[in-house]
PDB file of C-alpha atoms in Angstrom:
ATOM      1  CA  UNK A   1      13.228-108.578  -6.574  1.00  0.00           C
ATOM      2  CA  UNK A   2      14.010-106.673  -3.458  1.00  0.00           C
ATOM      3  CA  UNK A   3      12.322-103.485  -4.758  1.00  0.00           C
ATOM      4  CA  UNK A   4       9.121-105.379  -5.408  1.00  0.00           C
ATOM      5  CA  UNK A   5       9.159-106.645  -1.774  1.00  0.00           C
ATOM      6  CA  UNK A   6       9.449-102.950  -0.566  1.00  0.00           C
ATOM      7  CA  UNK A   7       6.719-101.545  -2.807  1.00  0.00           C
ATOM      8  CA  UNK A   8       4.136-104.196  -1.889  1.00  0.00           C
ATOM      9  CA  UNK A   9       3.782-103.151   1.787  1.00  0.00           C
ATOM     10  CA  UNK A  10       3.611 -99.411   0.739  1.00  0.00           C
ATOM     11  CA  UNK A  11       0.804-100.124  -1.698  1.00  0.00           C
ATOM     12  CA  UNK A  12      -1.136-101.991   0.982  1.00  0.00           C
ATOM     13  CA  UNK A  13      -0.601 -99.029   3.401  1.00  0.00           C
ATOM     14  CA  UNK A  14      -1.827 -96.510   0.815  1.00  0.00           C
ATOM     15  CA  UNK A  15      -4.943 -98.516   0.068  1.00  0.00           C
ATOM     16  CA  UNK A  16      -5.724 -98.677   3.809  1.00  0.00           C
ATOM     17  CA  UNK A  17      -5.472 -94.817   4.300  1.00  0.00           C
ATOM     18  CA  UNK A  18      -8.602 -92.972   3.073  1.00  0.00           C
ATOM     19  CA  UNK A  19      -8.024 -90.059   0.621  1.00  0.00           C
ATOM     20  CA  UNK A  20      -9.854 -86.819   1.572  1.00  0.00           C
ATOM     21  CA  UNK A  21     -11.210 -84.900  -1.454  1.00  0.00           C
ATOM     22  CA  UNK A  22     -11.849 -81.149  -0.665  1.00  0.00           C
ATOM     23  CA  UNK A  23     -15.406 -79.930  -1.094  1.00  0.00           C
ATOM     24  CA  UNK A  24     -16.519 -76.778  -2.912  1.00  0.00           C
ATOM     25  CA  UNK A  25     -17.068 -74.512   0.142  1.00  0.00           C
ATOM     26  CA  UNK A  26     -13.623 -75.384   1.441  1.00  0.00           C
ATOM     27  CA  UNK A  27     -12.117 -74.398  -1.872  1.00  0.00           C
ATOM     28  CA  UNK A  28     -13.918 -71.065  -1.772  1.00  0.00           C
ATOM     29  CA  UNK A  29     -12.735 -70.350   1.791  1.00  0.00           C
ATOM     30  CA  UNK A  30      -9.178 -71.156   0.839  1.00  0.00           C
ATOM     31  CA  UNK A  31      -9.408 -68.808  -2.196  1.00  0.00           C
ATOM     32  CA  UNK A  32     -10.719 -66.050   0.026  1.00  0.00           C
ATOM     33  CA  UNK A  33      -7.900 -66.639   2.483  1.00  0.00           C
ATOM     34  CA  UNK A  34      -5.396 -66.379  -0.414  1.00  0.00           C
ATOM     35  CA  UNK A  35      -6.935 -63.143  -1.549  1.00  0.00           C
ATOM     36  CA  UNK A  36      -6.825 -61.818   2.001  1.00  0.00           C
ATOM     37  CA  UNK A  37      -3.170 -62.740   2.312  1.00  0.00           C
ATOM     38  CA  UNK A  38      -2.510 -60.988  -1.022  1.00  0.00           C
ATOM     39  CA  UNK A  39      -4.224 -57.773   0.283  1.00  0.00           C
ATOM     40  CA  UNK A  40      -2.251 -57.981   3.491  1.00  0.00           C
ATOM     41  CA  UNK A  41       1.051 -58.167   1.570  1.00  0.00           C
ATOM     42  CA  UNK A  42       0.089 -55.414  -0.934  1.00  0.00           C
ATOM     43  CA  UNK A  43       1.152 -51.747  -0.546  1.00  0.00           C
ATOM     44  CA  UNK A  44      -2.485 -50.698  -0.954  1.00  0.00           C
ATOM     45  CA  UNK A  45      -3.820 -53.020   1.721  1.00  0.00           C
ATOM     46  CA  UNK A  46      -4.673 -50.089   3.945  1.00  0.00           C
ATOM     47  CA  UNK A  47      -6.749 -48.435   1.246  1.00  0.00           C
ATOM     48  CA  UNK A  48      -8.596 -51.732   0.515  1.00  0.00           C
ATOM     49  CA  UNK A  49      -9.263 -52.261   4.196  1.00  0.00           C
ATOM     50  CA  UNK A  50     -10.678 -48.751   4.616  1.00  0.00           C
ATOM     51  CA  UNK A  51     -12.786 -49.150   1.490  1.00  0.00           C
ATOM     52  CA  UNK A  52     -14.331 -52.426   2.841  1.00  0.00           C
ATOM     53  CA  UNK A  53     -14.765 -51.310   6.444  1.00  0.00           C
ATOM     54  CA  UNK A  54     -15.452 -47.563   6.053  1.00  0.00           C
ATOM     55  CA  UNK A  55     -17.648 -46.321   8.834  1.00  0.00           C
ATOM     56  CA  UNK A  56     -18.424 -42.651   9.393  1.00  0.00           C
ATOM     57  CA  UNK A  57     -17.589 -41.910  12.972  1.00  0.00           C
ATOM     58  CA  UNK A  58     -19.614 -39.204  14.710  1.00  0.00           C
ATOM     59  CA  UNK A  59     -17.939 -35.786  14.690  1.00  0.00           C
ATOM     60  CA  UNK A  60     -16.576 -34.607  18.032  1.00  0.00           C
ATOM     61  CA  UNK A  61     -18.436 -31.819  19.680  1.00  0.00           C
ATOM     62  CA  UNK A  62     -16.250 -28.819  20.345  1.00  0.00           C
ATOM     63  CA  UNK A  63     -17.327 -26.888  23.415  1.00  0.00           C
ATOM     64  CA  UNK A  64     -16.800 -23.155  23.096  1.00  0.00           C
ATOM     65  CA  UNK A  65     -14.188 -21.887  25.596  1.00  0.00           C
ATOM     66  CA  UNK A  66     -15.506 -19.920  28.496  1.00  0.00           C
ATOM     67  CA  UNK A  67     -13.172 -16.917  28.922  1.00  0.00           C
ATOM     68  CA  UNK A  68     -12.759 -14.959  32.021  1.00  0.00           C
ATOM     69  CA  UNK A  69     -11.856 -11.219  31.721  1.00  0.00           C
ATOM     70  CA  UNK A  70      -8.342 -11.906  32.957  1.00  0.00           C
ATOM     71  CA  UNK A  71      -7.773 -14.730  30.532  1.00  0.00           C
ATOM     72  CA  UNK A  72      -9.224 -12.759  27.620  1.00  0.00           C
ATOM     73  CA  UNK A  73      -7.033  -9.750  28.289  1.00  0.00           C
ATOM     74  CA  UNK A  74      -3.955 -11.959  28.701  1.00  0.00           C
ATOM     75  CA  UNK A  75      -4.727 -13.649  25.364  1.00  0.00           C
ATOM     76  CA  UNK A  76      -5.086 -10.248  23.603  1.00  0.00           C
ATOM     77  CA  UNK A  77      -1.834  -9.016  25.042  1.00  0.00           C
ATOM     78  CA  UNK A  78      -0.056 -12.260  24.071  1.00  0.00           C
ATOM     79  CA  UNK A  79      -1.305 -12.096  20.502  1.00  0.00           C
ATOM     80  CA  UNK A  80      -0.527  -8.379  19.999  1.00  0.00           C
ATOM     81  CA  UNK A  81       2.419  -8.057  17.586  1.00  0.00           C
ATOM     82  CA  UNK A  82       5.462  -6.295  18.894  1.00  0.00           C
ATOM     83  CA  UNK A  83       6.154  -2.829  17.445  1.00  0.00           C
ATOM     84  CA  UNK A  84       8.793  -2.576  14.795  1.00  0.00           C
ATOM     85  CA  UNK A  85      12.056  -0.961  15.802  1.00  0.00           C
ATOM     86  CA  UNK A  86      12.179   1.140  12.578  1.00  0.00           C
ATOM     87  CA  UNK A  87       9.008   3.201  12.051  1.00  0.00           C
ATOM     88  CA  UNK A  88       7.917   4.150   8.572  1.00  0.00           C
ATOM     89  CA  UNK A  89       8.709   7.648   7.318  1.00  0.00           C
ATOM     90  CA  UNK A  90       8.593   9.540   4.124  1.00  0.00           C
ATOM     91  CA  UNK A  91      11.430   9.049   1.633  1.00  0.00           C
ATOM     92  CA  UNK A  92      12.347  11.042  -1.451  1.00  0.00           C
ATOM     93  CA  UNK A  93      14.146   9.179  -4.216  1.00  0.00           C
ATOM     94  CA  UNK A  94      15.595  10.875  -7.278  1.00  0.00           C
ATOM     95  CA  UNK A  95      16.178   8.551 -10.261  1.00  0.00           C
ATOM     96  CA  UNK A  96      18.349   9.481 -13.226  1.00  0.00           C
ATOM     97  CA  UNK A  97      17.078   7.250 -16.008  1.00  0.00           C
ATOM     98  CA  UNK A  98      17.502   6.815 -19.751  1.00  0.00           C
ATOM     99  CA  UNK A  99      14.795   8.575 -21.777  1.00  0.00           C
ATOM    100  CA  UNK A 100      13.267   5.565 -23.458  1.00  0.00           C
ATOM    101  CA  UNK A 101       9.834   3.848 -23.483  1.00  0.00           C
ATOM    102  CA  UNK A 102       9.041   1.390 -20.644  1.00  0.00           C
ATOM    103  CA  UNK A 103      11.263   2.796 -17.920  1.00  0.00           C
ATOM    104  CA  UNK A 104       8.407   4.228 -15.881  1.00  0.00           C
ATOM    105  CA  UNK A 105       6.472   0.969 -15.942  1.00  0.00           C
ATOM    106  CA  UNK A 106       9.510  -1.028 -14.819  1.00  0.00           C
ATOM    107  CA  UNK A 107      10.327   1.369 -11.927  1.00  0.00           C
ATOM    108  CA  UNK A 108       6.672   1.450 -10.752  1.00  0.00           C
ATOM    109  CA  UNK A 109       6.448  -2.290 -11.088  1.00  0.00           C
ATOM    110  CA  UNK A 110       9.384  -2.915  -8.707  1.00  0.00           C
ATOM    111  CA  UNK A 111       7.880  -0.523  -6.151  1.00  0.00           C
ATOM    112  CA  UNK A 112       4.434  -2.133  -6.466  1.00  0.00           C
ATOM    113  CA  UNK A 113       5.926  -5.620  -6.046  1.00  0.00           C
ATOM    114  CA  UNK A 114       7.398  -4.519  -2.701  1.00  0.00           C
ATOM    115  CA  UNK A 115       4.106  -3.144  -1.521  1.00  0.00           C
ATOM    116  CA  UNK A 116       4.922   0.604  -1.669  1.00  0.00           C
ATOM    117  CA  UNK A 117       2.191   3.109  -2.192  1.00  0.00           C
ATOM    118  CA  UNK A 118       3.684   5.992  -4.255  1.00  0.00           C
ATOM    119  CA  UNK A 119       2.589   9.285  -2.820  1.00  0.00           C
ATOM    120  CA  UNK A 120       4.108  11.365  -5.677  1.00  0.00           C
ATOM    121  CA  UNK A 121       5.757  10.557  -8.956  1.00  0.00           C
ATOM    122  CA  UNK A 122       7.176  13.214 -11.331  1.00  0.00           C
ATOM    123  CA  UNK A 123       9.047  12.458 -14.563  1.00  0.00           C
ATOM    124  CA  UNK A 124      10.629  15.186 -16.655  1.00  0.00           C
ATOM    125  CA  UNK A 125      13.445  15.592 -19.128  1.00  0.00           C
ATOM    126  CA  UNK A 126      16.672  17.396 -18.198  1.00  0.00           C
ATOM    127  CA  UNK A 127      19.099  19.674 -19.997  1.00  0.00           C
ATOM    128  CA  UNK A 128      21.026  16.592 -21.108  1.00  0.00           C
ATOM    129  CA  UNK A 129      19.736  14.749 -24.139  1.00  0.00           C
ATOM    130  CA  UNK A 130      18.293  11.245 -23.516  1.00  0.00           C
ATOM    131  CA  UNK A 131      18.404  11.752 -19.720  1.00  0.00           C
ATOM    132  CA  UNK A 132      15.291  12.101 -17.554  1.00  0.00           C
ATOM    133  CA  UNK A 133      14.817  12.842 -13.916  1.00  0.00           C
ATOM    134  CA  UNK A 134      12.258  10.870 -11.866  1.00  0.00           C
ATOM    135  CA  UNK A 135      11.296  12.086  -8.403  1.00  0.00           C
ATOM    136  CA  UNK A 136       9.491   9.540  -6.272  1.00  0.00           C
ATOM    137  CA  UNK A 137       7.961  10.171  -2.848  1.00  0.00           C
ATOM    138  CA  UNK A 138       6.913   7.087  -0.819  1.00  0.00           C
ATOM    139  CA  UNK A 139       6.534   5.977   2.790  1.00  0.00           C
ATOM    140  CA  UNK A 140       8.356   2.989   4.278  1.00  0.00           C
ATOM    141  CA  UNK A 141      11.043   1.732   6.636  1.00  0.00           C
ATOM    142  CA  UNK A 142      14.627   2.732   6.001  1.00  0.00           C
ATOM    143  CA  UNK A 143      15.887  -0.830   5.387  1.00  0.00           C
ATOM    144  CA  UNK A 144      13.126  -1.811   2.979  1.00  0.00           C
ATOM    145  CA  UNK A 145      13.445   1.503   1.064  1.00  0.00           C
ATOM    146  CA  UNK A 146      17.201   1.005   0.770  1.00  0.00           C
ATOM    147  CA  UNK A 147      16.663  -2.488  -0.677  1.00  0.00           C
ATOM    148  CA  UNK A 148      14.199  -1.081  -3.215  1.00  0.00           C
ATOM    149  CA  UNK A 149      16.680   1.689  -4.110  1.00  0.00           C
ATOM    150  CA  UNK A 150      19.432  -0.840  -4.881  1.00  0.00           C
ATOM    151  CA  UNK A 151      17.017  -2.929  -6.855  1.00  0.00           C
ATOM    152  CA  UNK A 152      16.059   0.119  -8.958  1.00  0.00           C
ATOM    153  CA  UNK A 153      19.728   0.942  -9.456  1.00  0.00           C
ATOM    154  CA  UNK A 154      20.295  -2.532 -10.872  1.00  0.00           C
ATOM    155  CA  UNK A 155      17.945  -1.846 -13.775  1.00  0.00           C
ATOM    156  CA  UNK A 156      19.643  -1.398 -17.130  1.00  0.00           C
ATOM    157  CA  UNK A 157      18.105   1.992 -18.140  1.00  0.00           C
ATOM    158  CA  UNK A 158      18.716   3.541 -14.652  1.00  0.00           C
ATOM    159  CA  UNK A 159      21.928   5.468 -14.231  1.00  0.00           C
ATOM    160  CA  UNK A 160      21.668   6.253 -10.526  1.00  0.00           C
ATOM    161  CA  UNK A 161      19.140   6.436  -7.685  1.00  0.00           C
ATOM    162  CA  UNK A 162      19.752   9.082  -5.017  1.00  0.00           C
ATOM    163  CA  UNK A 163      18.110   9.181  -1.611  1.00  0.00           C
ATOM    164  CA  UNK A 164      17.262  12.823  -0.726  1.00  0.00           C
ATOM    165  CA  UNK A 165      15.481  12.015   2.506  1.00  0.00           C
ATOM    166  CA  UNK A 166      18.003  13.613   4.929  1.00  0.00           C
ATOM    167  CA  UNK A 167      19.541  16.070   2.481  1.00  0.00           C
ATOM    168  CA  UNK A 168      18.800  19.847   2.532  1.00  0.00           C
ATOM    169  CA  UNK A 169      16.328  20.354  -0.305  1.00  0.00           C
ATOM    170  CA  UNK A 170      14.264  22.897  -2.170  1.00  0.00           C
ATOM    171  CA  UNK A 171      10.818  21.384  -2.604  1.00  0.00           C
ATOM    172  CA  UNK A 172       8.146  22.776  -4.814  1.00  0.00           C
ATOM    173  CA  UNK A 173       4.720  21.594  -5.930  1.00  0.00           C
ATOM    174  CA  UNK A 174       2.211  23.397  -8.185  1.00  0.00           C
ATOM    175  CA  UNK A 175      -1.495  23.731  -7.365  1.00  0.00           C
ATOM    176  CA  UNK A 176      -4.337  24.874  -9.659  1.00  0.00           C
ATOM    177  CA  UNK A 177      -7.624  25.282  -7.848  1.00  0.00           C
ATOM    178  CA  UNK A 178     -11.039  26.471  -9.132  1.00  0.00           C
ATOM    179  CA  UNK A 179     -12.780  28.200  -6.254  1.00  0.00           C
ATOM    180  CA  UNK A 180     -16.350  29.297  -5.989  1.00  0.00           C
ATOM    181  CA  UNK A 181     -16.892  33.083  -5.615  1.00  0.00           C
ATOM    182  CA  UNK A 182     -20.602  33.017  -4.904  1.00  0.00           C
ATOM    183  CA  UNK A 183     -20.213  32.018  -1.305  1.00  0.00           C
ATOM    184  CA  UNK A 184     -20.480  28.882   0.819  1.00  0.00           C
ATOM    185  CA  UNK A 185     -24.291  28.843   0.667  1.00  0.00           C
ATOM    186  CA  UNK A 186     -24.304  28.526  -3.127  1.00  0.00           C
ATOM    187  CA  UNK A 187     -21.693  25.789  -2.954  1.00  0.00           C
ATOM    188  CA  UNK A 188     -23.824  23.911  -0.386  1.00  0.00           C
ATOM    189  CA  UNK A 189     -26.807  24.304  -2.702  1.00  0.00           C
ATOM    190  CA  UNK A 190     -24.744  22.778  -5.549  1.00  0.00           C
ATOM    191  CA  UNK A 191     -23.806  19.809  -3.328  1.00  0.00           C
ATOM    192  CA  UNK A 192     -27.413  19.338  -2.314  1.00  0.00           C
ATOM    193  CA  UNK A 193     -28.510  19.352  -5.902  1.00  0.00           C
ATOM    194  CA  UNK A 194     -25.897  16.729  -6.705  1.00  0.00           C
ATOM    195  CA  UNK A 195     -27.104  14.569  -3.824  1.00  0.00           C
ATOM    196  CA  UNK A 196     -30.642  14.852  -5.155  1.00  0.00           C
ATOM    197  CA  UNK A 197     -29.523  13.616  -8.589  1.00  0.00           C
ATOM    198  CA  UNK A 198     -27.652  10.622  -7.242  1.00  0.00           C
ATOM    199  CA  UNK A 199     -30.116   9.731  -4.454  1.00  0.00           C
ATOM    200  CA  UNK A 200     -31.975   6.405  -4.670  1.00  0.00           C
ATOM    201  CA  UNK A 201     -35.680   5.928  -4.313  1.00  0.00           C
ATOM    202  CA  UNK A 202     -35.489   5.088  -0.618  1.00  0.00           C
ATOM    203  CA  UNK A 203     -33.551   8.230   0.283  1.00  0.00           C
ATOM    204  CA  UNK A 204     -35.588  11.304   1.134  1.00  0.00           C
ATOM    205  CA  UNK A 205     -33.918  14.397  -0.421  1.00  0.00           C
ATOM    206  CA  UNK A 206     -35.101  17.858   0.589  1.00  0.00           C
ATOM    207  CA  UNK A 207     -36.824  19.943  -2.029  1.00  0.00           C
ATOM    208  CA  UNK A 208     -35.162  22.854  -3.823  1.00  0.00           C
ATOM    209  CA  UNK A 209     -37.520  25.297  -2.106  1.00  0.00           C
ATOM    210  CA  UNK A 210     -36.378  24.124   1.296  1.00  0.00           C
ATOM    211  CA  UNK A 211     -32.749  24.298   0.250  1.00  0.00           C
ATOM    212  CA  UNK A 212     -33.205  27.861  -1.021  1.00  0.00           C
ATOM    213  CA  UNK A 213     -34.773  28.883   2.292  1.00  0.00           C
ATOM    214  CA  UNK A 214     -31.958  27.270   4.304  1.00  0.00           C
ATOM    215  CA  UNK A 215     -29.005  28.613   2.308  1.00  0.00           C
ATOM    216  CA  UNK A 216     -29.989  31.930   0.766  1.00  0.00           C
ATOM    217  CA  UNK A 217     -30.880  35.106   2.707  1.00  0.00           C
ATOM    218  CA  UNK A 218     -34.352  36.530   1.983  1.00  0.00           C
ATOM    219  CA  UNK A 219     -34.905  39.755   0.032  1.00  0.00           C
ATOM    220  CA  UNK A 220     -31.255  40.174  -1.095  1.00  0.00           C
ATOM    221  CA  UNK A 221     -30.829  42.958  -3.663  1.00  0.00           C
ATOM    222  CA  UNK A 222     -28.795  42.182  -6.845  1.00  0.00           C
ATOM    223  CA  UNK A 223     -26.306  44.927  -5.942  1.00  0.00           C
ATOM    224  CA  UNK A 224     -25.796  43.447  -2.507  1.00  0.00           C
ATOM    225  CA  UNK A 225     -25.275  40.007  -4.040  1.00  0.00           C
ATOM    226  CA  UNK A 226     -22.721  41.515  -6.449  1.00  0.00           C
ATOM    227  CA  UNK A 227     -20.892  43.207  -3.574  1.00  0.00           C
ATOM    228  CA  UNK A 228     -20.770  39.921  -1.686  1.00  0.00           C
ATOM    229  CA  UNK A 229     -19.361  38.126  -4.765  1.00  0.00           C
ATOM    230  CA  UNK A 230     -16.565  40.704  -5.078  1.00  0.00           C
ATOM    231  CA  UNK A 231     -15.925  40.543  -1.355  1.00  0.00           C
ATOM    232  CA  UNK A 232     -15.414  36.822  -1.670  1.00  0.00           C
ATOM    233  CA  UNK A 233     -13.094  37.319  -4.595  1.00  0.00           C
ATOM    234  CA  UNK A 234     -11.059  39.859  -2.628  1.00  0.00           C
ATOM    235  CA  UNK A 235     -10.716  37.425   0.318  1.00  0.00           C
ATOM    236  CA  UNK A 236      -9.640  34.572  -1.976  1.00  0.00           C
ATOM    237  CA  UNK A 237      -7.058  36.802  -3.684  1.00  0.00           C
ATOM    238  CA  UNK A 238      -5.734  37.927  -0.318  1.00  0.00           C
ATOM    239  CA  UNK A 239      -5.449  34.333   0.873  1.00  0.00           C
ATOM    240  CA  UNK A 240      -3.620  33.319  -2.288  1.00  0.00           C
ATOM    241  CA  UNK A 241      -1.157  36.241  -1.947  1.00  0.00           C
ATOM    242  CA  UNK A 242      -0.357  35.204   1.607  1.00  0.00           C
ATOM    243  CA  UNK A 243       0.773  31.824   0.289  1.00  0.00           C
ATOM    244  CA  UNK A 244       2.750  33.288  -2.611  1.00  0.00           C
ATOM    245  CA  UNK A 245       0.118  32.517  -5.218  1.00  0.00           C
ATOM    246  CA  UNK A 246      -1.947  34.528  -7.646  1.00  0.00           C
ATOM    247  CA  UNK A 247      -5.321  34.508  -9.376  1.00  0.00           C
ATOM    248  CA  UNK A 248      -5.057  33.360 -13.019  1.00  0.00           C
ATOM    249  CA  UNK A 249      -8.581  33.488 -14.235  1.00  0.00           C
ATOM    250  CA  UNK A 250     -11.880  35.092 -13.119  1.00  0.00           C
ATOM    251  CA  UNK A 251     -15.297  34.059 -14.384  1.00  0.00           C
ATOM    252  CA  UNK A 252     -18.843  34.797 -13.418  1.00  0.00           C
ATOM    253  CA  UNK A 253     -19.085  32.313 -10.527  1.00  0.00           C
ATOM    254  CA  UNK A 254     -15.562  31.105  -9.942  1.00  0.00           C
ATOM    255  CA  UNK A 255     -11.818  31.889 -10.183  1.00  0.00           C
ATOM    256  CA  UNK A 256      -8.663  29.852 -10.702  1.00  0.00           C
ATOM    257  CA  UNK A 257      -5.755  30.188  -8.274  1.00  0.00           C
ATOM    258  CA  UNK A 258      -2.143  29.137  -8.801  1.00  0.00           C
ATOM    259  CA  UNK A 259       0.212  28.370  -5.879  1.00  0.00           C
ATOM    260  CA  UNK A 260       3.748  27.052  -5.995  1.00  0.00           C
ATOM    261  CA  UNK A 261       5.042  25.933  -2.562  1.00  0.00           C
ATOM    262  CA  UNK A 262       5.890  22.955  -0.432  1.00  0.00           C
ATOM    263  CA  UNK A 263       3.346  20.231  -0.146  1.00  0.00           C
ATOM    264  CA  UNK A 264       2.632  21.085   3.505  1.00  0.00           C
ATOM    265  CA  UNK A 265       1.751  24.698   2.619  1.00  0.00           C
ATOM    266  CA  UNK A 266      -0.461  23.548  -0.183  1.00  0.00           C
ATOM    267  CA  UNK A 267      -2.334  21.234   2.180  1.00  0.00           C
ATOM    268  CA  UNK A 268      -2.812  24.158   4.578  1.00  0.00           C
ATOM    269  CA  UNK A 269      -4.064  26.452   1.835  1.00  0.00           C
ATOM    270  CA  UNK A 270      -6.607  23.883   0.707  1.00  0.00           C
ATOM    271  CA  UNK A 271      -7.919  23.471   4.265  1.00  0.00           C
ATOM    272  CA  UNK A 272      -8.238  27.288   4.635  1.00  0.00           C
ATOM    273  CA  UNK A 273      -9.888  27.824   1.277  1.00  0.00           C
ATOM    274  CA  UNK A 274     -12.303  24.826   1.532  1.00  0.00           C
ATOM    275  CA  UNK A 275     -15.188  26.900   3.169  1.00  0.00           C
ATOM    276  CA  UNK A 276     -15.516  29.004   0.010  1.00  0.00           C
ATOM    277  CA  UNK A 277     -16.061  25.830  -1.988  1.00  0.00           C
ATOM    278  CA  UNK A 278     -13.387  24.134  -4.120  1.00  0.00           C
ATOM    279  CA  UNK A 279     -15.017  23.201  -7.434  1.00  0.00           C
ATOM    280  CA  UNK A 280     -11.908  21.492  -8.882  1.00  0.00           C
ATOM    281  CA  UNK A 281      -8.233  21.151  -8.065  1.00  0.00           C
ATOM    282  CA  UNK A 282      -5.139  19.690  -9.714  1.00  0.00           C
ATOM    283  CA  UNK A 283      -1.741  19.159  -8.099  1.00  0.00           C
ATOM    284  CA  UNK A 284       1.560  18.246  -9.631  1.00  0.00           C
ATOM    285  CA  UNK A 285       3.975  15.959  -7.825  1.00  0.00           C
ATOM    286  CA  UNK A 286       6.933  17.135  -5.784  1.00  0.00           C
ATOM    287  CA  UNK A 287       9.993  18.427  -7.579  1.00  0.00           C
ATOM    288  CA  UNK A 288      13.186  18.728  -5.551  1.00  0.00           C
ATOM    289  CA  UNK A 289      16.767  19.973  -5.921  1.00  0.00           C
ATOM    290  CA  UNK A 290      19.493  19.830  -3.326  1.00  0.00           C
ATOM    291  CA  UNK A 291      20.811  23.022  -1.809  1.00  0.00           C
ATOM    292  CA  UNK A 292      24.346  24.052  -2.742  1.00  0.00           C
ATOM    293  CA  UNK A 293      26.775  24.144   0.221  1.00  0.00           C
ATOM    294  CA  UNK A 294      28.513  27.369   1.254  1.00  0.00           C
ATOM    295  CA  UNK A 295      32.316  27.340   0.801  1.00  0.00           C
ATOM    296  CA  UNK A 296      34.498  29.665   2.849  1.00  0.00           C
ATOM    297  CA  UNK A 297      37.243  31.672   1.237  1.00  0.00           C
ATOM    298  CA  UNK A 298      40.943  30.974   1.927  1.00  0.00           C
ATOM    299  CA  UNK A 299      41.478  34.302   3.676  1.00  0.00           C
ATOM    300  CA  UNK A 300      38.836  33.492   6.246  1.00  0.00           C
ATOM    301  CA  UNK A 301      40.465  30.168   6.881  1.00  0.00           C
ATOM    302  CA  UNK A 302      43.859  31.801   7.404  1.00  0.00           C
ATOM    303  CA  UNK A 303      42.363  34.253   9.908  1.00  0.00           C
ATOM    304  CA  UNK A 304      40.752  31.415  11.829  1.00  0.00           C
ATOM    305  CA  UNK A 305      44.040  29.533  11.900  1.00  0.00           C
ATOM    306  CA  UNK A 306      45.947  32.606  13.132  1.00  0.00           C
ATOM    307  CA  UNK A 307      43.400  33.116  15.894  1.00  0.00           C
ATOM    308  CA  UNK A 308      43.772  29.577  16.985  1.00  0.00           C
ATOM    309  CA  UNK A 309      47.563  29.864  17.181  1.00  0.00           C
ATOM    310  CA  UNK A 310      47.585  32.955  19.392  1.00  0.00           C
ATOM    311  CA  UNK A 311      46.369  32.272  22.959  1.00  0.00           C
ATOM    312  CA  UNK A 312      44.920  35.441  24.360  1.00  0.00           C
ATOM    313  CA  UNK A 313      45.273  34.271  27.966  1.00  0.00           C
ATOM    314  CA  UNK A 314      49.057  34.152  27.574  1.00  0.00           C
ATOM    315  CA  UNK A 315      49.349  37.791  26.459  1.00  0.00           C
ATOM    316  CA  UNK A 316      50.417  40.494  28.980  1.00  0.00           C
ATOM    317  CA  UNK A 317      47.719  42.836  30.328  1.00  0.00           C
ATOM    318  CA  UNK A 318      47.063  46.054  28.493  1.00  0.00           C
TER     319      UNK A 318
END
């Protein structure tokens, strides 16, 4: 009975208050707000925001810097790299390797991976069976070459790698050169004919008649031409003998010279013989062997020790 008395006033109050029914636009706006709140709370809200409000901003204009001479020179001096403390020099490595396929490729691969340019590489067998000697000449810094030497020594088919850079050595290299005996003018004519063959349409090559007038003397008798050819051969032979070489073959227009010497002497010979016309040349790599030390006899050591014991200044005069 008491509960009915309490519910009656509440029912009258509810009937007195008007009930607001939401319209369709209000429902749409609330749904959009809910979606916006969901984007704001999502981890990809920044991507969604930039996708909806992407605007291409104008690119900034970069004004080129105006350098003064002082500023330009200072910038160049600042950017210049400092010189390395260890300059590059030539190194001679002697590798004792197992005579099996694939050793040469593995050794050259390690040197190529470190950026070395191999100046000379000679591989030959030795008096010991299944043992080969590999002489490598390259240019680099001492520390880098030492690291490469240790890496080469870690290879399985490599027995030892010796650095002969500062050791007393006997160096030899063989040269075979085919030299023209007709004279420099015939060699120049041969070069001009080669240029005419490889010239393009736009290049203007001189005619053979003009080349003949420029290079060959007029009214030269055959006997005089023969004497000149033999004179050139005599000069080439004399030059080869001065460098310890010899003439191996003589043909109508050329000769083949053999020289065995250090690489510096071979370079000098090629520069001196170049005016005659080098038709073809072939050089082997450098082969080295260390010099044997000189051992003094025991008698000489005893005499030196006796001289050191006796002090001449303490002896009486006379």
